[in-house]
């Protein structure tokens, strides 16, 4: 299909009668073990999945698919990848056999005009996607695809790219950013999984929370002035950028609901929110 054909294809779908508008979500995904554990966090995801209108498709922007350039996954049958090590066999046995959605994936690439979005049919569902969806939609009966994170670009690129996807929410697409606002693996307290967050982790997490609640996104994009707290909270930004996708999709008439809040192992924020 040519670029012109894709534009026409996407425009035709965008002009179809709207379904109910889907929310946009940011999910702090944390440990892959959350895919098989029962705890307050996973129960919150189960409740969320049960409360939402069933989407036509789900697009996940995961911290674990980083590329040079922006790609969208167009496979009709994405495989489940276990992109981690040193976890129990029960976790490696998990499969999430959802179909892909080439149609919606092509809509995404046609909708974004600020950069060229390339098609990829080799990627799989990484744990940033399936570990979350396993709890929200355990039957894997909703088509799923992923949009990659261009690691060569900064926060403003990702924030502005997300804004171009707003119209697709009217077509039944549920957009999920999956990462963690605070994510410092080098300072994890492995001996105390329920450890209260370090002072710097709590400080940065609370500042992000305050700016989200006030719809003040500029400091979330240019976060350097947060100083040491942000340097420790975001030693690398791949887990932070998915949050910007959900924040950017908030419209002036939409509310932001913080539906889960927890610090794990001292340096992981499990904060989750929804805009609708």
Coordinates of C-alpha atoms in Angstrom, one line a residue:
X1 CA 0.0 0.0 0.0
X2 CA 1.5 3.4 -1.0
X3 CA 1.8 6.4 1.4
X4 CA -1.1 8.1 -0.5
X5 CA -3.2 4.9 -0.2
X6 CA -2.5 4.8 3.6
X7 CA -3.6 8.4 4.0
X8 CA -6.8 7.7 2.1
X9 CA -7.4 4.5 4.2
X10 CA -6.8 6.3 7.4
X11 CA -9.0 9.3 6.5
X12 CA -11.9 7.1 5.5
X13 CA -11.8 5.3 8.8
X14 CA -11.5 8.6 10.7
X15 CA -14.6 10.0 9.1
X16 CA -16.7 6.9 10.0
X17 CA -19.3 7.4 12.7
X18 CA -17.7 7.6 16.1
X19 CA -18.0 5.0 18.7
X20 CA -17.9 6.0 22.4
X21 CA -14.7 7.9 23.1
X22 CA -12.1 5.7 24.8
X23 CA -10.0 7.0 27.7
X24 CA -6.2 7.1 27.6
X25 CA -4.2 5.3 30.3
X26 CA -0.8 5.4 31.9
X27 CA 0.0 2.2 33.8
X28 CA 3.1 1.9 36.0
X29 CA 3.9 -1.7 35.2
X30 CA 6.8 -2.6 37.5
X31 CA 7.9 -6.2 37.9
X32 CA 6.8 -8.7 35.3
X33 CA 5.6 -10.8 38.2
X34 CA 2.6 -8.6 38.4
X35 CA 1.3 -10.6 35.4
X36 CA 0.6 -13.6 37.7
X37 CA 0.4 -12.2 41.2
X38 CA -2.7 -11.1 43.1
X39 CA -2.1 -7.9 45.0
X40 CA -3.7 -4.5 45.4
X41 CA -2.1 -3.3 42.2
X42 CA -3.2 -6.2 40.0
X43 CA -6.7 -6.0 41.6
X44 CA -6.9 -2.3 40.5
X45 CA -6.1 -3.3 36.9
X46 CA -8.7 -6.1 37.0
X47 CA -11.3 -3.6 38.3
X48 CA -10.3 -1.1 35.6
X49 CA -10.6 -3.6 32.8
X50 CA -14.1 -4.6 34.0
X51 CA -15.2 -1.0 34.3
X52 CA -14.2 0.3 30.8
X53 CA -16.3 -0.1 27.7
X54 CA -14.7 -2.8 25.6
X55 CA -12.3 -1.1 23.1
X56 CA -12.1 -2.1 19.4
X57 CA -8.4 -2.4 19.7
X58 CA -5.6 -1.5 22.2
X59 CA -2.3 0.3 21.3
X60 CA 0.5 0.1 23.9
X61 CA 3.4 2.4 24.1
X62 CA 5.8 0.3 26.2
X63 CA 9.1 1.2 27.7
X64 CA 10.5 -2.0 26.3
X65 CA 10.2 -1.4 22.6
X66 CA 12.9 1.2 21.8
X67 CA 13.9 1.9 18.2
X68 CA 15.7 4.5 16.1
X69 CA 12.7 6.1 14.3
X70 CA 9.1 5.5 15.1
X71 CA 7.5 2.1 14.2
X72 CA 4.1 0.7 14.6
X73 CA 3.5 -3.1 14.8
X74 CA 1.3 -4.4 12.0
X75 CA 1.4 -8.2 12.6
X76 CA -2.0 -9.8 12.6
X77 CA -0.8 -12.3 15.3
X78 CA 1.8 -10.9 17.6
X79 CA 3.8 -13.4 19.7
X80 CA 4.4 -13.1 23.4
X81 CA 8.1 -12.4 24.3
X82 CA 9.5 -13.0 27.8
X83 CA 12.1 -10.2 27.7
X84 CA 13.6 -10.8 31.2
X85 CA 15.5 -13.3 33.1
X86 CA 15.8 -15.0 36.5
X87 CA 12.0 -15.3 37.2
X88 CA 10.0 -18.4 38.0
X89 CA 9.0 -20.8 35.2
X90 CA 5.3 -20.0 35.9
X91 CA 6.0 -16.5 34.5
X92 CA 7.7 -17.8 31.4
X93 CA 4.8 -20.1 30.8
X94 CA 2.4 -17.1 30.4
X95 CA 1.2 -16.5 26.9
X96 CA -1.1 -13.6 25.7
X97 CA -2.5 -14.8 22.4
X98 CA -4.4 -11.7 21.4
X99 CA -4.7 -10.9 17.7
X100 CA -3.0 -7.9 16.3
X101 CA -4.8 -5.0 14.5
X102 CA -3.1 -4.2 11.2
X103 CA -6.1 -1.9 10.4
X104 CA -5.7 0.3 13.5
X105 CA -1.9 0.2 13.2
X106 CA -2.2 1.6 9.7
X107 CA -4.6 4.2 11.0
X108 CA -1.9 5.3 13.4
X109 CA 0.7 5.7 10.8
X110 CA -1.7 7.6 8.5
X111 CA -2.8 9.9 11.4
X112 CA 0.8 11.0 12.4
X113 CA 2.1 13.7 10.0
X114 CA 5.0 15.1 12.0
X115 CA 7.3 12.2 11.3
X116 CA 7.3 9.1 9.1
X117 CA 5.9 6.1 11.0
X118 CA 7.3 2.9 9.7
X119 CA 5.5 -0.5 9.6
X120 CA 7.1 -3.4 11.5
X121 CA 5.9 -7.0 11.4
X122 CA 8.7 -8.7 13.4
X123 CA 8.1 -7.2 16.8
X124 CA 6.2 -9.1 19.5
X125 CA 4.2 -8.2 22.6
X126 CA 6.8 -7.4 25.3
X127 CA 6.0 -7.6 29.0
X128 CA 5.3 -3.9 29.2
X129 CA 2.2 -4.8 27.2
X130 CA 1.1 -8.3 28.1
X131 CA 1.9 -8.2 31.8
X132 CA -0.6 -5.3 32.1
X133 CA -3.2 -6.7 29.7
X134 CA -3.1 -10.1 31.3
X135 CA -4.7 -8.5 34.4
X136 CA -7.0 -6.1 32.6
X137 CA -8.2 -8.4 29.8
X138 CA -7.3 -12.0 30.8
X139 CA -9.3 -13.5 27.9
X140 CA -7.0 -11.8 25.3
X141 CA -10.0 -11.1 23.2
X142 CA -9.2 -7.6 22.1
X143 CA -6.7 -6.9 19.3
X144 CA -3.4 -5.4 20.5
X145 CA -0.5 -3.7 18.8
X146 CA 2.4 -1.5 19.9
X147 CA 3.9 1.8 18.9
X148 CA 7.7 2.1 19.5
X149 CA 9.7 4.7 21.4
X150 CA 12.3 6.5 19.4
X151 CA 15.2 6.5 21.8
X152 CA 17.0 9.2 19.8
X153 CA 14.2 11.8 20.6
X154 CA 13.5 13.8 23.7
X155 CA 10.3 14.3 25.8
X156 CA 8.9 17.0 23.6
X157 CA 8.9 14.7 20.5
X158 CA 7.0 12.0 22.3
X159 CA 4.5 14.5 23.9
X160 CA 3.7 16.2 20.5
X161 CA 3.5 12.9 18.7
X162 CA 0.9 11.6 21.1
X163 CA -1.3 14.7 20.5
X164 CA -1.7 13.6 16.9
X165 CA -3.4 10.4 18.0
X166 CA -6.3 12.0 19.8
X167 CA -8.9 11.5 17.1
X168 CA -8.3 7.7 17.2
X169 CA -9.8 7.6 20.7
X170 CA -13.2 8.4 19.0
X171 CA -12.8 5.3 16.9
X172 CA -12.6 2.8 19.8
X173 CA -8.8 2.7 20.2
X174 CA -7.6 2.4 23.8
X175 CA -4.2 4.0 24.1
X176 CA -2.0 2.8 27.0
X177 CA 1.4 4.2 28.0
X178 CA 3.2 1.5 30.0
X179 CA 6.3 2.4 32.1
X180 CA 7.1 4.0 35.5
X181 CA 7.4 7.6 36.5
X182 CA 10.2 6.7 38.9
X183 CA 12.4 3.9 37.7
X184 CA 15.9 3.4 39.1
X185 CA 16.8 -0.3 38.9
X186 CA 20.3 0.4 40.3
X187 CA 18.9 1.5 43.7
X188 CA 16.2 -1.2 44.1
X189 CA 15.9 -2.6 47.7
X190 CA 15.6 -6.2 46.6
X191 CA 15.4 -7.4 50.2
X192 CA 12.3 -5.3 50.9
X193 CA 9.8 -5.3 48.0
X194 CA 7.4 -3.2 50.1
X195 CA 10.0 -0.6 51.0
X196 CA 8.8 3.0 51.3
X197 CA 10.2 5.1 48.5
X198 CA 13.4 7.0 48.9
X199 CA 12.9 10.7 49.7
X200 CA 14.0 11.7 46.2
X201 CA 11.7 9.2 44.6
X202 CA 8.7 10.4 46.6
X203 CA 9.6 14.0 45.9
X204 CA 9.7 13.6 42.1
X205 CA 6.6 11.3 42.0
X206 CA 4.6 13.9 44.0
X207 CA 5.8 16.7 41.7
X208 CA 4.7 14.8 38.6
X209 CA 1.4 14.1 40.4
X210 CA 0.8 17.8 41.1
X211 CA 1.5 18.8 37.6
X212 CA -0.7 16.1 36.2
X213 CA -3.6 17.2 38.4
X214 CA -3.2 20.9 37.4
X215 CA -2.8 20.0 33.7
X216 CA 0.5 21.8 33.8
X217 CA 2.5 19.7 31.4
X218 CA 5.4 22.0 30.6
X219 CA 7.4 20.9 33.6
X220 CA 6.8 17.3 32.8
X221 CA 8.4 17.8 29.4
X222 CA 11.3 20.1 30.5
X223 CA 12.0 18.3 33.8
X224 CA 15.7 19.2 34.3
X225 CA 14.9 21.9 36.9
X226 CA 13.7 19.2 39.2
X227 CA 17.4 18.7 39.9
X228 CA 18.8 15.7 41.8
X229 CA 15.4 14.2 42.4
X230 CA 14.8 13.8 38.6
X231 CA 18.4 12.6 38.0
X232 CA 17.9 9.8 40.4
X233 CA 14.3 9.1 39.4
X234 CA 15.0 9.0 35.6
X235 CA 18.5 7.7 35.1
X236 CA 17.3 6.6 31.7
X237 CA 14.0 7.9 30.2
X238 CA 12.4 5.0 28.4
X239 CA 10.1 4.2 31.4
X240 CA 9.1 7.9 31.8
X241 CA 8.3 8.7 28.1
X242 CA 5.2 6.4 28.0
X243 CA 3.6 8.6 30.7
X244 CA 3.9 11.6 28.4
X245 CA 1.7 9.8 25.8
X246 CA -1.2 9.6 28.2
X247 CA -0.7 13.1 29.6
X248 CA -0.6 14.6 26.1
X249 CA -3.9 13.1 25.2
X250 CA -5.8 14.9 27.9
X251 CA -8.1 17.5 26.4
X252 CA -9.3 20.6 28.2
X253 CA -12.7 19.2 29.0
X254 CA -11.3 15.9 30.3
X255 CA -10.6 14.9 33.8
X256 CA -7.5 13.0 35.0
X257 CA -8.1 10.3 37.6
X258 CA -5.2 8.9 39.6
X259 CA -6.4 5.4 40.3
X260 CA -3.3 3.7 41.8
X261 CA -0.4 5.0 43.9
X262 CA 2.5 2.9 45.4
X263 CA 6.3 2.9 45.7
X264 CA 7.9 -0.5 45.4
X265 CA 11.4 -1.5 46.4
X266 CA 12.3 2.1 47.2
X267 CA 12.8 3.4 43.6
X268 CA 9.8 2.3 41.5
X269 CA 6.6 4.3 41.3
X270 CA 3.6 2.3 40.4
X271 CA 1.4 5.3 39.9
X272 CA -1.4 4.9 37.3
X273 CA -3.8 7.4 35.8
X274 CA -6.6 7.7 33.3
X275 CA -7.8 10.7 31.3
X276 CA -11.4 10.7 30.1

